[in-house]
Amino acid sequence: LGQAFPSPPHFALPPPPVLIIGAEIDHLAPVKTNAAHYHQLIPDSDYVLLRGKVGHFVFLNEANDDMRRRLPDLFVDDPSCARQAIHEQVIQLAGDFMRTHLGTSAD
């Protein structure tokens, strides 16, 4: 949906602190036209690109074997991508962001 916001005037009001996390091989919401695009439009936003074969659905919960078989597009990642490790990284990023910008804790 990043294309719906072509220029900074769409963000005329001072935005609250914003953390944007992109996945390098997200084919549904490509980084260039979504995460990176929003980062360029939102002043002082924080942006993290999860590098490697990290795709769109990596942010979903891990699934049991039956769900992985039934919905592989949602729950089977590239072997080089450890979903649990990505989740831990995102939790850490969110906690750090909240402590820095909101004076609170994710704990």
mmCIF file of C-alpha atoms in Angstrom:
data_model
loop_
_atom_site.group_PDB
_atom_site.id
_atom_site.type_symbol
_atom_site.label_atom_id
_atom_site.label_comp_id
_atom_site.label_asym_id
_atom_site.label_seq_id
_atom_site.Cartn_x
_atom_site.Cartn_y
_atom_site.Cartn_z
ATOM 1 C CA LEU A 1 0.000 0.000 0.000
ATOM 2 C CA GLY A 2 3.029 2.281 0.026
ATOM 3 C CA GLN A 3 2.132 3.601 -3.429
ATOM 4 C CA ALA A 4 -0.950 5.265 -1.904
ATOM 5 C CA PHE A 5 1.353 7.776 -0.251
ATOM 6 C CA PRO A 6 3.522 9.322 -2.981
ATOM 7 C CA SER A 7 5.002 12.262 -1.085
ATOM 8 C CA PRO A 8 5.715 13.639 2.389
ATOM 9 C CA PRO A 9 2.696 16.026 2.479
ATOM 10 C CA HIS A 10 0.575 12.991 3.267
ATOM 11 C CA PHE A 11 2.387 13.040 6.581
ATOM 12 C CA ALA A 12 2.018 16.760 7.346
ATOM 13 C CA LEU A 13 1.379 16.314 11.065
ATOM 14 C CA PRO A 14 4.350 15.393 13.224
ATOM 15 C CA PRO A 15 4.231 11.609 13.344
ATOM 16 C CA PRO A 16 4.547 9.645 16.541
ATOM 17 C CA PRO A 17 7.689 7.544 16.813
ATOM 18 C CA VAL A 18 7.564 4.947 14.045
ATOM 19 C CA LEU A 19 9.533 1.712 13.700
ATOM 20 C CA ILE A 20 9.406 0.154 10.234
ATOM 21 C CA ILE A 21 10.671 -3.392 9.735
ATOM 22 C CA GLY A 22 11.040 -4.770 6.220
ATOM 23 C CA ALA A 23 11.767 -8.284 5.009
ATOM 24 C CA GLU A 24 14.333 -8.437 2.216
ATOM 25 C CA ILE A 25 12.504 -10.907 -0.044
ATOM 26 C CA ASP A 26 8.940 -9.819 0.724
ATOM 27 C CA HIS A 27 7.207 -10.395 -2.600
ATOM 28 C CA LEU A 28 3.738 -9.325 -1.383
ATOM 29 C CA ALA A 29 4.829 -5.970 0.036
ATOM 30 C CA PRO A 30 8.203 -5.301 -1.612
ATOM 31 C CA VAL A 31 10.569 -3.290 0.554
ATOM 32 C CA LYS A 32 11.257 -0.697 -2.136
ATOM 33 C CA THR A 33 7.605 0.322 -2.498
ATOM 34 C CA ASN A 34 6.552 -0.264 1.108
ATOM 35 C CA ALA A 35 8.908 -0.346 4.117
ATOM 36 C CA ALA A 36 11.724 1.704 2.557
ATOM 37 C CA HIS A 37 9.204 4.012 0.896
ATOM 38 C CA TYR A 38 7.435 4.760 4.194
ATOM 39 C CA HIS A 39 10.774 5.328 5.880
ATOM 40 C CA GLN A 40 11.604 7.993 3.274
ATOM 41 C CA LEU A 41 8.229 9.698 3.815
ATOM 42 C CA ILE A 42 8.079 9.630 7.618
ATOM 43 C CA PRO A 43 10.615 11.989 9.189
ATOM 44 C CA ASP A 44 12.767 10.480 11.920
ATOM 45 C CA SER A 45 11.305 7.006 11.481
ATOM 46 C CA ASP A 46 13.511 4.086 12.441
ATOM 47 C CA TYR A 47 14.003 1.467 9.736
ATOM 48 C CA VAL A 48 15.371 -2.048 9.932
ATOM 49 C CA LEU A 49 15.723 -4.367 6.970
ATOM 50 C CA LEU A 50 15.785 -8.044 7.874
ATOM 51 C CA ARG A 51 18.334 -9.342 5.413
ATOM 52 C CA GLY A 52 18.598 -12.732 3.825
ATOM 53 C CA LYS A 53 15.819 -14.962 2.608
ATOM 54 C CA VAL A 54 13.295 -13.378 4.949
ATOM 55 C CA GLY A 55 9.844 -13.177 3.390
ATOM 56 C CA HIS A 56 6.449 -11.642 4.067
ATOM 57 C CA PHE A 57 4.993 -14.383 6.244
ATOM 58 C CA VAL A 58 7.986 -14.839 8.566
ATOM 59 C CA PHE A 59 6.235 -12.573 11.071
ATOM 60 C CA LEU A 60 3.410 -15.102 11.559
ATOM 61 C CA ASN A 61 3.597 -17.604 14.399
ATOM 62 C CA GLU A 62 5.364 -20.870 13.868
ATOM 63 C CA ALA A 63 2.981 -23.651 12.852
ATOM 64 C CA ASN A 64 2.630 -27.291 13.705
ATOM 65 C CA ASP A 65 3.549 -29.922 11.123
ATOM 66 C CA ASP A 66 -0.031 -30.259 9.854
ATOM 67 C CA MET A 67 -0.337 -26.530 9.181
ATOM 68 C CA ARG A 68 3.079 -26.443 7.498
ATOM 69 C CA ARG A 69 1.918 -29.212 5.149
ATOM 70 C CA ARG A 70 -1.469 -27.597 4.470
ATOM 71 C CA LEU A 71 -0.242 -23.995 4.096
ATOM 72 C CA PRO A 72 3.408 -24.114 3.085
ATOM 73 C CA ASP A 73 3.338 -20.615 1.567
ATOM 74 C CA LEU A 74 2.532 -19.208 5.005
ATOM 75 C CA PHE A 75 4.563 -21.426 7.276
ATOM 76 C CA VAL A 76 7.548 -22.878 5.405
ATOM 77 C CA ASP A 77 10.522 -20.552 5.203
ATOM 78 C CA ASP A 78 13.772 -20.862 3.319
ATOM 79 C CA PRO A 79 16.071 -23.208 5.272
ATOM 80 C CA SER A 80 18.438 -20.283 5.904
ATOM 81 C CA CYS A 81 15.662 -18.345 7.676
ATOM 82 C CA ALA A 82 14.945 -19.305 11.284
ATOM 83 C CA ARG A 83 11.470 -17.971 12.055
ATOM 84 C CA GLN A 84 11.908 -18.198 15.823
ATOM 85 C CA ALA A 85 15.171 -16.251 15.619
ATOM 86 C CA ILE A 86 13.466 -13.586 13.484
ATOM 87 C CA HIS A 87 10.687 -13.320 16.071
ATOM 88 C CA GLU A 88 13.248 -12.894 18.855
ATOM 89 C CA GLN A 89 15.053 -10.225 16.820
ATOM 90 C CA VAL A 90 11.814 -8.316 16.168
ATOM 91 C CA ILE A 91 10.858 -8.500 19.854
ATOM 92 C CA GLN A 92 14.270 -7.082 20.767
ATOM 93 C CA LEU A 93 13.967 -4.326 18.147
ATOM 94 C CA ALA A 94 10.481 -3.386 19.367
ATOM 95 C CA GLY A 95 11.581 -3.355 23.011
ATOM 96 C CA ASP A 96 14.633 -1.217 22.252
ATOM 97 C CA PHE A 97 12.496 1.146 20.184
ATOM 98 C CA MET A 98 9.926 1.545 22.963
ATOM 99 C CA ARG A 99 12.583 2.146 25.601
ATOM 100 C CA THR A 100 14.300 4.759 23.399
ATOM 101 C CA HIS A 101 11.269 6.608 22.053
ATOM 102 C CA LEU A 102 8.482 5.989 24.518
ATOM 103 C CA GLY A 103 10.335 5.650 27.800
ATOM 104 C CA THR A 104 8.748 2.306 28.466
ATOM 105 C CA SER A 105 9.605 -1.359 28.384
ATOM 106 C CA ALA A 106 8.323 -4.229 26.286
ATOM 107 C CA ASP A 107 8.778 -6.552 29.258
#
